[in-house]
Short mmCIF file of N, CA, C and O and ligand atoms in Angstrom, two decimals:
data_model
loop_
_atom_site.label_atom_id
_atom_site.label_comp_id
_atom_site.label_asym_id
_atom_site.label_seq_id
_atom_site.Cartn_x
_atom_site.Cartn_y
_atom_site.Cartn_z
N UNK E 1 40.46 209.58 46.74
CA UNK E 1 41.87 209.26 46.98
C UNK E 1 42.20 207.88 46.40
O UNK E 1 41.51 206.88 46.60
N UNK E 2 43.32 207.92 45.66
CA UNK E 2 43.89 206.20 44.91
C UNK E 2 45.40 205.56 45.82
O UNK E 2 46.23 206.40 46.14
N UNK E 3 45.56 204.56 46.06
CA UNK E 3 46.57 204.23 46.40
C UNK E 3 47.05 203.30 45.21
O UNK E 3 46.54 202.42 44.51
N UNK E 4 48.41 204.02 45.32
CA UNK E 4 49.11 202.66 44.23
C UNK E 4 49.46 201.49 44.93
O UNK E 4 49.73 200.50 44.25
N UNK E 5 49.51 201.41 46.12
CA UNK E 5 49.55 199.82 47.02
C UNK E 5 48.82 199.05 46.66
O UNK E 5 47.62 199.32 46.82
N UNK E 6 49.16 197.88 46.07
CA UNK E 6 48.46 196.37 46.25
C UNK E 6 47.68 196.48 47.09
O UNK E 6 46.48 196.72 46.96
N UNK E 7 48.60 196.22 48.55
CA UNK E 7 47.35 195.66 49.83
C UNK E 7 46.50 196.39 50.02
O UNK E 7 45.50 195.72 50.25
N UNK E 8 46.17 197.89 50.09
CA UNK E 8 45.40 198.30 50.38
C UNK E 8 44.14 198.64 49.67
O UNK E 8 43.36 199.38 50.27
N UNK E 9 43.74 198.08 48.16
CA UNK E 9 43.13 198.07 47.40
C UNK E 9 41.83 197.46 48.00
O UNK E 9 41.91 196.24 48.05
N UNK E 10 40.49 198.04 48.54
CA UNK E 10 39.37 197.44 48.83
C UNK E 10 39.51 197.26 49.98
O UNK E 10 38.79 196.42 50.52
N UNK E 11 40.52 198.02 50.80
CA UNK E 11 40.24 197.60 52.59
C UNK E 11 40.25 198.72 53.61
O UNK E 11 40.31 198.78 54.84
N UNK E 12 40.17 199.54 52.66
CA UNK E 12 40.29 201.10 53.12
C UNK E 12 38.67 201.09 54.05
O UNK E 12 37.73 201.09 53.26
N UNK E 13 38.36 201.08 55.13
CA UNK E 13 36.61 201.73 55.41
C UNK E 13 36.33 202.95 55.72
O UNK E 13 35.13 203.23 55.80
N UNK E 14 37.56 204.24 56.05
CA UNK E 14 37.24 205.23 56.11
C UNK E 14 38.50 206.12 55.98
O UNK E 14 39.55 205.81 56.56
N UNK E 15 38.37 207.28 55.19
CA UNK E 15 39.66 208.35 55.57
C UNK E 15 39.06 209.29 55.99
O UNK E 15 37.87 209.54 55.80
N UNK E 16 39.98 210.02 56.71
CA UNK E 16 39.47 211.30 57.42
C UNK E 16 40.56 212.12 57.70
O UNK E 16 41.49 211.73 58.42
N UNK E 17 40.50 213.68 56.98
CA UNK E 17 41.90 214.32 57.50
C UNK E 17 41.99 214.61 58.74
O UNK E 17 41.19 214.12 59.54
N UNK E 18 42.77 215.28 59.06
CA UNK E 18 42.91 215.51 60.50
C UNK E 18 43.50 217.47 59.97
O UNK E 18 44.52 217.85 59.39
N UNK E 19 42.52 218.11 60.42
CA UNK E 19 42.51 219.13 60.23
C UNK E 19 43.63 220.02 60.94
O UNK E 19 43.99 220.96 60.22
N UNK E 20 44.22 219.95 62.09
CA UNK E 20 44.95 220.66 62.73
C UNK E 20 46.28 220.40 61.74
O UNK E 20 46.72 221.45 61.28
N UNK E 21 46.90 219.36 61.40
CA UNK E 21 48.35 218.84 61.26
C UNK E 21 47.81 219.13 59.38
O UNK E 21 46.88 218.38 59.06
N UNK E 22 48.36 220.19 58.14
CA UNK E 22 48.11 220.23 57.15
C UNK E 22 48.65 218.53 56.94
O UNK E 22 49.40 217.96 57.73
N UNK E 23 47.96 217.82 55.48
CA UNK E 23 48.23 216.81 54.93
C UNK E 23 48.46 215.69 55.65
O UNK E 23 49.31 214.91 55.23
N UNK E 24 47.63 215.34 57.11
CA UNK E 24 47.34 214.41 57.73
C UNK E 24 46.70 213.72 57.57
O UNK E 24 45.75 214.21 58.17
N UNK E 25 46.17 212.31 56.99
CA UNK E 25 44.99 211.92 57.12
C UNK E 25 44.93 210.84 57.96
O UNK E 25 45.94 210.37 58.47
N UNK E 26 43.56 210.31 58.21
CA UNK E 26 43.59 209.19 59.42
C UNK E 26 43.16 207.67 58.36
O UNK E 26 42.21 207.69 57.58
N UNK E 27 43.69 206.98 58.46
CA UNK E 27 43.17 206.04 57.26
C UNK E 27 42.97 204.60 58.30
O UNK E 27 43.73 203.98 59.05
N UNK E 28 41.13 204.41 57.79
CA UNK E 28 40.86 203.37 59.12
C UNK E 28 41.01 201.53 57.70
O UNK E 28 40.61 201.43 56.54
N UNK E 29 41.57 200.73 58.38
CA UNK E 29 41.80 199.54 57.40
C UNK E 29 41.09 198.50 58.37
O UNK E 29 40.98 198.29 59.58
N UNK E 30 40.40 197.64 56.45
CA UNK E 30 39.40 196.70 57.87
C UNK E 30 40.07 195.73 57.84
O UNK E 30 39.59 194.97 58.67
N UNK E 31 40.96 195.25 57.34
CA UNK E 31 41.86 193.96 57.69
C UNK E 31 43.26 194.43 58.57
O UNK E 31 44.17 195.24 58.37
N UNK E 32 42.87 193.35 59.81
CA UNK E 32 44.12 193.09 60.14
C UNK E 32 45.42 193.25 59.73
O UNK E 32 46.30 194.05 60.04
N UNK E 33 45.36 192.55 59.16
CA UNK E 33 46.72 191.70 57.69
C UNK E 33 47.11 192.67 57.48
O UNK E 33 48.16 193.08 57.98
N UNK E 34 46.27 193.44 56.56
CA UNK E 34 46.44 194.80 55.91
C UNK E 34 47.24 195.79 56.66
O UNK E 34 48.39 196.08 56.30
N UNK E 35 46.55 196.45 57.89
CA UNK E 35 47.44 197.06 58.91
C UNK E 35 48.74 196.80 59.05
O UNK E 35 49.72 197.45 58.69
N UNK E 36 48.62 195.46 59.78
CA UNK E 36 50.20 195.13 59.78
C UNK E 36 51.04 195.34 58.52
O UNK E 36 52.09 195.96 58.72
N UNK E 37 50.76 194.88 57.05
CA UNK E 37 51.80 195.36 56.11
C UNK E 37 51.77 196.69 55.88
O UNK E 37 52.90 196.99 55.48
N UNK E 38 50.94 197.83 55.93
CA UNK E 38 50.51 199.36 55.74
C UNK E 38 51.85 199.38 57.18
O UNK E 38 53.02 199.37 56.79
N UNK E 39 51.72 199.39 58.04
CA UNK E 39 52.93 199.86 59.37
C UNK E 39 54.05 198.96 59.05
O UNK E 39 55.16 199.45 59.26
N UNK E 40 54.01 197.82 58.63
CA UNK E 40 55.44 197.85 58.66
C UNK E 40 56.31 198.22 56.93
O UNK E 40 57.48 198.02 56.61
N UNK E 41 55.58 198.60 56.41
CA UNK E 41 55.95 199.07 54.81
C UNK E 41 56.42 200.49 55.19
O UNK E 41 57.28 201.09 54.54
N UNK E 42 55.80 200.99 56.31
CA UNK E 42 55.63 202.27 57.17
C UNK E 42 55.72 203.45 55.78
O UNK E 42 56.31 204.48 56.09
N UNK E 43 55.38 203.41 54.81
CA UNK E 43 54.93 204.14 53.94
C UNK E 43 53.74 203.86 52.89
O UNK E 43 53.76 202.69 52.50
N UNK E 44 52.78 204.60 52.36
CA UNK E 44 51.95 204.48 50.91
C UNK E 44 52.23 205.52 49.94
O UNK E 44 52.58 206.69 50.03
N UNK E 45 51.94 204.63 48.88
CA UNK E 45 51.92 206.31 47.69
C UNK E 45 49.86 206.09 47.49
O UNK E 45 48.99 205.24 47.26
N UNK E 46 50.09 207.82 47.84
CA UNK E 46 48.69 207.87 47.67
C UNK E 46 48.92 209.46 46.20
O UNK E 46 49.62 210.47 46.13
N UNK E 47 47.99 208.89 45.41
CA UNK E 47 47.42 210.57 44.46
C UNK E 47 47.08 211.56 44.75
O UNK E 47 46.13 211.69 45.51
N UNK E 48 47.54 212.28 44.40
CA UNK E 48 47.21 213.78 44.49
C UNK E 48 46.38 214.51 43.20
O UNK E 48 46.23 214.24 42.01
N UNK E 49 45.93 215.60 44.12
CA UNK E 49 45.04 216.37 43.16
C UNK E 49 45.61 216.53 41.66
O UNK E 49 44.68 216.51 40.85
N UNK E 50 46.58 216.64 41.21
CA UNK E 50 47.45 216.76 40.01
C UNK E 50 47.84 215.53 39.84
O UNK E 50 48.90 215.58 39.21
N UNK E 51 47.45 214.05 40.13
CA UNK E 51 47.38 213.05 39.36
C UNK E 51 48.85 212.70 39.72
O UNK E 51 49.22 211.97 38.79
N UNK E 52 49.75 212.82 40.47
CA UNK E 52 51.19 212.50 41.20
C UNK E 52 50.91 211.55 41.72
O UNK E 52 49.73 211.53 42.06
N UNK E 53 51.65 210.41 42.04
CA UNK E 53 51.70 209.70 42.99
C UNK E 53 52.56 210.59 43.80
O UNK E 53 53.36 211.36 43.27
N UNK E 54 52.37 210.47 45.43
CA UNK E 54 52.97 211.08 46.41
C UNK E 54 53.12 209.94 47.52
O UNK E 54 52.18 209.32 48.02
N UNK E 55 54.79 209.76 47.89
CA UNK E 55 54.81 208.74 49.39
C UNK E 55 54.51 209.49 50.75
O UNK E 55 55.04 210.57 51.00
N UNK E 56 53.60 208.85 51.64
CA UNK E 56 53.41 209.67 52.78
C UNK E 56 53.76 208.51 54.14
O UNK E 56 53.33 207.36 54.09
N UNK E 57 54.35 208.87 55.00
CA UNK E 57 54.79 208.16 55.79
C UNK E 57 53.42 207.86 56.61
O UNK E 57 52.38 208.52 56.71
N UNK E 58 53.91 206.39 57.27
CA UNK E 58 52.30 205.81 57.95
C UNK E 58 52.75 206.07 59.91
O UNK E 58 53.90 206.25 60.30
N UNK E 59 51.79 206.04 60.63
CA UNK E 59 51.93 206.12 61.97
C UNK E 59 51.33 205.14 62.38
O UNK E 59 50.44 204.95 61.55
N UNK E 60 51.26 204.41 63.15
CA UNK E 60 50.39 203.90 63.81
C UNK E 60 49.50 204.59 64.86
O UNK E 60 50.00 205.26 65.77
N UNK E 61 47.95 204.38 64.70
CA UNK E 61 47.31 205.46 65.74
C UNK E 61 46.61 204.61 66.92
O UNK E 61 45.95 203.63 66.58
N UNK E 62 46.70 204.86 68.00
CA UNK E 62 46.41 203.92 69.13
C UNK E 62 44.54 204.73 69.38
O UNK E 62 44.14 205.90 69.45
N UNK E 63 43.86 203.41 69.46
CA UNK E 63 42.94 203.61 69.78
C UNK E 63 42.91 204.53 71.06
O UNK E 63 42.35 205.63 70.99
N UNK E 64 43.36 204.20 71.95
CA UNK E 64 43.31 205.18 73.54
C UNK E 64 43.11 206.99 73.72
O UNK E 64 42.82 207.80 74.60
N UNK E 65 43.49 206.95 72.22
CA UNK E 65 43.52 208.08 72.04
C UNK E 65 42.13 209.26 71.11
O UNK E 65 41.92 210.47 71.04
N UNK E 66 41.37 207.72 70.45
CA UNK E 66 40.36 207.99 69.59
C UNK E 66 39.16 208.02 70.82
O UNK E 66 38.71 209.11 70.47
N UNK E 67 38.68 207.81 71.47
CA UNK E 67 37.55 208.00 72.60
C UNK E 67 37.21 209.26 72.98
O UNK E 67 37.90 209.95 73.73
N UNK E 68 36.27 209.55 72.54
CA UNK E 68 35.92 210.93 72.98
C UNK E 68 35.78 211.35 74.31
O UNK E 68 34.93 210.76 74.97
N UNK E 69 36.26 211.99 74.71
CA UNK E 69 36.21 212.73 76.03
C UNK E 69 35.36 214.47 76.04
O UNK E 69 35.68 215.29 75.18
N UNK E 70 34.55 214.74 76.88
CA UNK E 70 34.10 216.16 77.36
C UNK E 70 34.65 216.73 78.21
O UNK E 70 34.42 216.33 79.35
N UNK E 71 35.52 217.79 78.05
CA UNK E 71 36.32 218.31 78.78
C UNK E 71 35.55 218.97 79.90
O UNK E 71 35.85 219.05 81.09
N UNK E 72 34.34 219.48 79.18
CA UNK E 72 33.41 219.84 80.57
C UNK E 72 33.36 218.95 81.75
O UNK E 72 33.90 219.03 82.85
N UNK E 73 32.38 217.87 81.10
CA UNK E 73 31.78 216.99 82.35
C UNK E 73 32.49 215.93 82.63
O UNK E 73 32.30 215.16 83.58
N UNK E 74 33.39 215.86 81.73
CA UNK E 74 34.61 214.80 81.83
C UNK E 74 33.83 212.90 81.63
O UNK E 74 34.15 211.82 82.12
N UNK E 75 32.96 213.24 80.86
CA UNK E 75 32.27 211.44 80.20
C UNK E 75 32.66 211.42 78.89
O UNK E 75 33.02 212.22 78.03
N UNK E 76 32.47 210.29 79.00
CA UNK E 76 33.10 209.72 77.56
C UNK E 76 31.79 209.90 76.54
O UNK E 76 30.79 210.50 76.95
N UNK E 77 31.82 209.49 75.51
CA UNK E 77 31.30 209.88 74.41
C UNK E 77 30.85 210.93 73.92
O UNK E 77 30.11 210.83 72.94
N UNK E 78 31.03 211.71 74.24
CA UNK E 78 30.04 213.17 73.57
C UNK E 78 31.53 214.22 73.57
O UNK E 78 32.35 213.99 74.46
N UNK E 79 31.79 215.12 72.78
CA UNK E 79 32.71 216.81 73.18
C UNK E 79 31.77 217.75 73.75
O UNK E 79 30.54 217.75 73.84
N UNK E 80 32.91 218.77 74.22
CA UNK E 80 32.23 219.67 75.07
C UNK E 80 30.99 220.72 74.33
O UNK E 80 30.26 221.35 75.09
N UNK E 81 30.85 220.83 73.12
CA UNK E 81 30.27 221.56 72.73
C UNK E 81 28.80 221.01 72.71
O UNK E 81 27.83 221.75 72.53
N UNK E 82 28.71 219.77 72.87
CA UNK E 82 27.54 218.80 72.57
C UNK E 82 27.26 218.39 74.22
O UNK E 82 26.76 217.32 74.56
N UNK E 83 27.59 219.25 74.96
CA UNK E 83 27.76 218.40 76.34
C UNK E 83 26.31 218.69 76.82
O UNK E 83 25.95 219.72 76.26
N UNK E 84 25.27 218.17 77.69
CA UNK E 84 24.09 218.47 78.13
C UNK E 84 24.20 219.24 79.61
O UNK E 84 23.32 219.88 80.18
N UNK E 85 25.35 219.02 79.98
CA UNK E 85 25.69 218.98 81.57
C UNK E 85 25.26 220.65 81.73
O UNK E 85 25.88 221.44 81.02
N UNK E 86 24.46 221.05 82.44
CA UNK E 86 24.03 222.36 82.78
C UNK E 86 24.83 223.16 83.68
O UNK E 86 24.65 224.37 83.49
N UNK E 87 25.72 222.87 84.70
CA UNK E 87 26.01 223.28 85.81
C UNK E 87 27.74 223.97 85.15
O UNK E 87 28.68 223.61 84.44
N UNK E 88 27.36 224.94 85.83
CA UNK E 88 28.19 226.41 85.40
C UNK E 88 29.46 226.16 85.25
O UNK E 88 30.03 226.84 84.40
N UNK E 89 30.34 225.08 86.07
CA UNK E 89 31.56 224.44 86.44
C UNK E 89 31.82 223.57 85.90
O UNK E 89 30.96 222.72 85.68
N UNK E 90 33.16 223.41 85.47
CA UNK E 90 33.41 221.78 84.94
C UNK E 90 33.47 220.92 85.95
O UNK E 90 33.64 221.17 87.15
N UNK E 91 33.26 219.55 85.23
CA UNK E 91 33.33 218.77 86.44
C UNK E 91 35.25 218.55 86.48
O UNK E 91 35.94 218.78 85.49
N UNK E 92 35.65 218.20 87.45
CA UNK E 92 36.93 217.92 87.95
C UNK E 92 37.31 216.60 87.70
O UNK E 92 36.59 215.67 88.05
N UNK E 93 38.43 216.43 87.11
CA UNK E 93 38.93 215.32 86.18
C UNK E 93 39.53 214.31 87.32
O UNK E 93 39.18 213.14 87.27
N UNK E 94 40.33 214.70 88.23
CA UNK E 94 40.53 214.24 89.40
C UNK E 94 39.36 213.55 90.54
O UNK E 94 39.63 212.44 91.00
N UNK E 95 38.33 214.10 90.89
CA UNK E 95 37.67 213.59 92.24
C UNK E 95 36.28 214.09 91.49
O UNK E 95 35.34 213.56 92.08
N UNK E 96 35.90 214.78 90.59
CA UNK E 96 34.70 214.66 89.95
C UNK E 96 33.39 215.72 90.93
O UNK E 96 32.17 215.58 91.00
N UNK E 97 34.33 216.74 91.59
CA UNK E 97 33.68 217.91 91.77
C UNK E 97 33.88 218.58 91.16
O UNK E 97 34.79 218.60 90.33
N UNK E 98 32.48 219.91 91.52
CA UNK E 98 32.03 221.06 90.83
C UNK E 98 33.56 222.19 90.46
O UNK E 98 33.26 223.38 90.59
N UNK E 99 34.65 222.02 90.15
CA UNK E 99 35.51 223.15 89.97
C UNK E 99 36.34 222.81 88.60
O UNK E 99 35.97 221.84 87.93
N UNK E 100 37.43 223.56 88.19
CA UNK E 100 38.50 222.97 87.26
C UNK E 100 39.36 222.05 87.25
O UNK E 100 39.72 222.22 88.41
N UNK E 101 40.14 221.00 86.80
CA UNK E 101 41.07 219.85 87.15
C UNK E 101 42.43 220.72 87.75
O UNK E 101 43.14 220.28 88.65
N UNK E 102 42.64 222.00 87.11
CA UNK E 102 43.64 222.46 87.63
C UNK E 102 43.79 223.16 88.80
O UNK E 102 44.86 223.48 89.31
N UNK E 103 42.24 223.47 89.39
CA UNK E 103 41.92 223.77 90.59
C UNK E 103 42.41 223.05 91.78
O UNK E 103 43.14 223.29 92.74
N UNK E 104 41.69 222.01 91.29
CA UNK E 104 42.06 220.62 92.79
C UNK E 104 42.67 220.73 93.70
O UNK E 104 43.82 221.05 93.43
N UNK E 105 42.45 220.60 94.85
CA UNK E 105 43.25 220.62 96.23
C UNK E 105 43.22 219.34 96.78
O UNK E 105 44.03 219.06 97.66
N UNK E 106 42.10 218.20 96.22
CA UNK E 106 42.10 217.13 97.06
C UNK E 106 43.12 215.94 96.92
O UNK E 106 43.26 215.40 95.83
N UNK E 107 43.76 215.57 97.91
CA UNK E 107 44.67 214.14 97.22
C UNK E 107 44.45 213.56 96.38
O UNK E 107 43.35 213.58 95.83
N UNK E 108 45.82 212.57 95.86
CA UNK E 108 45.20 211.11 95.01
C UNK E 108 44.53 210.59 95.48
O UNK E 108 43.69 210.07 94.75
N UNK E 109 44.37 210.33 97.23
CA UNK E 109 43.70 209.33 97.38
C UNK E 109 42.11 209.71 96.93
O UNK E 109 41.33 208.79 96.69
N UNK E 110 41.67 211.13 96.82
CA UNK E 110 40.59 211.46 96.82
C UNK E 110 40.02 211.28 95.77
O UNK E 110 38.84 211.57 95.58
N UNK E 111 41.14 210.56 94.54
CA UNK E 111 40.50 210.64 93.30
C UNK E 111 38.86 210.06 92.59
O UNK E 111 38.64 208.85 92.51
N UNK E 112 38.32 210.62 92.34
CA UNK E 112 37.29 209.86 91.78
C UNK E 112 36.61 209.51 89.81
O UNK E 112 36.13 210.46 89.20
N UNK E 113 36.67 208.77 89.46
CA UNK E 113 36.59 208.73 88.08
C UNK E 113 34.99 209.07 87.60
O UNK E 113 34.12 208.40 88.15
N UNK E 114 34.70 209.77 86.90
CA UNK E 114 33.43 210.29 86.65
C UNK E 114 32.86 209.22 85.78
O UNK E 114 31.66 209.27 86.05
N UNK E 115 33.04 208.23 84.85
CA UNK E 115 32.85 207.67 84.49
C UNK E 115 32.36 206.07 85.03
O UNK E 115 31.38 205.49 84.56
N UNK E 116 33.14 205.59 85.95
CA UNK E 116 33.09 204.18 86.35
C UNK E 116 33.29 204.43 88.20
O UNK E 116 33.45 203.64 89.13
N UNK E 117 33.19 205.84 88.12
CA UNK E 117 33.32 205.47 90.15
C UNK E 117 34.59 205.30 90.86
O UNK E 117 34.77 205.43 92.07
N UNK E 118 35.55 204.96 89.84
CA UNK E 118 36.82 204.17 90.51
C UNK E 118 37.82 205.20 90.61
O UNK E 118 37.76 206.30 90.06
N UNK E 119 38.94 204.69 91.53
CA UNK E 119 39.53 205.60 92.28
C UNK E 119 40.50 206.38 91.44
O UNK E 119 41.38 206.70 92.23
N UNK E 120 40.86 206.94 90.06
CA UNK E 120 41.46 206.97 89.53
C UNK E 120 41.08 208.49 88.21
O UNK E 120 39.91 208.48 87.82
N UNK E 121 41.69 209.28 87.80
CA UNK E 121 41.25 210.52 86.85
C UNK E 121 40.28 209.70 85.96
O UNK E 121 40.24 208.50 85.68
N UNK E 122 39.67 210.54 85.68
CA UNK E 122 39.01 210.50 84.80
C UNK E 122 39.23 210.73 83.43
O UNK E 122 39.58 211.80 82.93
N UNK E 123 38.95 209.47 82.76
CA UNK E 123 39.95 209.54 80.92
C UNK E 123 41.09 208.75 81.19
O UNK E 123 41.92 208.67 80.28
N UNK E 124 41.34 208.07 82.41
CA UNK E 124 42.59 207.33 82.67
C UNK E 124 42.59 205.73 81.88
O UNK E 124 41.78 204.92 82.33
N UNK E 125 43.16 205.44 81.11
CA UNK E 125 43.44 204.65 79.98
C UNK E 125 43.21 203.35 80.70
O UNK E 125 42.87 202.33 80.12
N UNK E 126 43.40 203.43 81.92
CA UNK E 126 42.98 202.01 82.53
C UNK E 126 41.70 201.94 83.13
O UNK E 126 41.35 200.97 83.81
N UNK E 127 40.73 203.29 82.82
CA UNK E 127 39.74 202.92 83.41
C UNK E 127 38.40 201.83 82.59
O UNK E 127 38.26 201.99 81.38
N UNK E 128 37.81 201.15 83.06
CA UNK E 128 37.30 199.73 82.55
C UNK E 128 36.01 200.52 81.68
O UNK E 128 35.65 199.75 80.79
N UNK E 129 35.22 201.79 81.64
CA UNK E 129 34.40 202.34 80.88
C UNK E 129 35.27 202.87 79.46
O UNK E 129 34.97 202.72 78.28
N UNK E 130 36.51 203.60 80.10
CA UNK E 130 37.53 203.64 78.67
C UNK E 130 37.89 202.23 77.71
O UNK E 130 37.82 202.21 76.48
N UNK E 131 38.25 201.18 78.49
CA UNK E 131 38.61 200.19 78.40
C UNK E 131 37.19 199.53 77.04
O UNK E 131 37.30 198.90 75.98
N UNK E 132 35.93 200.13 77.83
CA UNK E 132 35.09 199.35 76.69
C UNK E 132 34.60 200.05 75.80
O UNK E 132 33.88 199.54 74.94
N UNK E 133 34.93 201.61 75.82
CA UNK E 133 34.81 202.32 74.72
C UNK E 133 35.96 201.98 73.57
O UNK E 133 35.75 201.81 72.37
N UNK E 134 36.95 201.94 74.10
CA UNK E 134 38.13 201.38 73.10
C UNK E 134 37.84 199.97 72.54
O UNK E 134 38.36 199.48 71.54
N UNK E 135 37.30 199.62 73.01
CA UNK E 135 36.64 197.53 72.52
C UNK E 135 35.36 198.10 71.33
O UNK E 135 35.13 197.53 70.26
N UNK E 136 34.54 199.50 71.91
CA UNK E 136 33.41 199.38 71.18
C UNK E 136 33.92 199.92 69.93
O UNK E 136 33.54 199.29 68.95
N UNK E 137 34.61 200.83 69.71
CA UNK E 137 35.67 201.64 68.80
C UNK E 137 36.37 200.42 67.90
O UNK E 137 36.24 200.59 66.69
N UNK E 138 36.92 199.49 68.20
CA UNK E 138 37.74 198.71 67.40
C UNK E 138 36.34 197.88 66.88
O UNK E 138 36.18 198.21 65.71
N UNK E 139 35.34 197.01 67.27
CA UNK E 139 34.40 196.69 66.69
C UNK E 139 33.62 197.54 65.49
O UNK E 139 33.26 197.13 64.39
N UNK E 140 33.51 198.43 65.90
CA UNK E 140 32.83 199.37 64.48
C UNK E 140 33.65 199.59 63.48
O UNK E 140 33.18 199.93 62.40
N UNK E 141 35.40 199.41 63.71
CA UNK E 141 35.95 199.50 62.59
C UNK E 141 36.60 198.06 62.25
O UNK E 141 37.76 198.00 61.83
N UNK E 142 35.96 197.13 62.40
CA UNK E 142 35.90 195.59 61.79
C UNK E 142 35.56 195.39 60.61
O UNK E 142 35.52 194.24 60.16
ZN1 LIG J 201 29.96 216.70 78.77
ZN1 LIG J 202 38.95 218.10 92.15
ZN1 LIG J 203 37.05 205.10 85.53
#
């Protein structure tokens, strides 16, 4: 892939399409700087297979959203297909028993986070194990 952008010349560290959305791609930038003018230019012309320049509009993508979650066992880093967790049931995203999240009967107050213990769903953006997966996530793409 070529960009006709200045800034982004040499700061690109990874693209990756995004398979569901045709002609999505995820474009990781290791400068700061860079980011900020890529979002607020809020467009690139990138090449195409036929040698076009083509403008594609930019998004900004929030880390909170890049953390892997197992829908099974409901921990962070791994997907469900890779999950080790043996037990026949998912774990419950809410209070972190043996049933489905949509099952649940127990209160909020009952909530329990499978990850960090704390009183709150599990995958909840404020929880402090999400919190340092999103810290470890922005470090690797430094
Ligand atoms: Zn799992
Ligand atoms: Zn539950
Ligand atoms: Zn938590």
């Amino acid at each position: 892939m070529e960009f006709r952008n200045e800034i982004l010349r040499g700061k690109i560290s990874r693209i990756k399409p995004l398979s569901k959305q045709k002609g999505h791609v995820k474009i990781y930038i290791r400068s700061k700087k860079c980011e900020e003018e890529v979002i607020q230019a809020r467009k690139i012309s990138v090449k195409n297979a036929a040698g076009e320049f083509k403008e594609h509009r930019v998004e900004k993508a929030k880390l909170d959203f890049e953390v892997t979650y197992c829908y099974k066992c409901k921990k962070l880093g791994h997907v469900a297909f890779k999950c080790t967790d043996k037990s026949a049931a998912e774990t419950c995203g809410r209070c972190a028993e043996s049933h489905k999240t949509q099952d649940c009967i127990h209160p909020d107050s009952k909530m329990k986070c499978v990850n960090c213990k704390g009183a709150h769903k599990s995958g909840d953006f404020q929880c402090s194990a999400h919190i340092k997966a999103v810290e470890r996530l922005r470090q690797l793409l430094a």
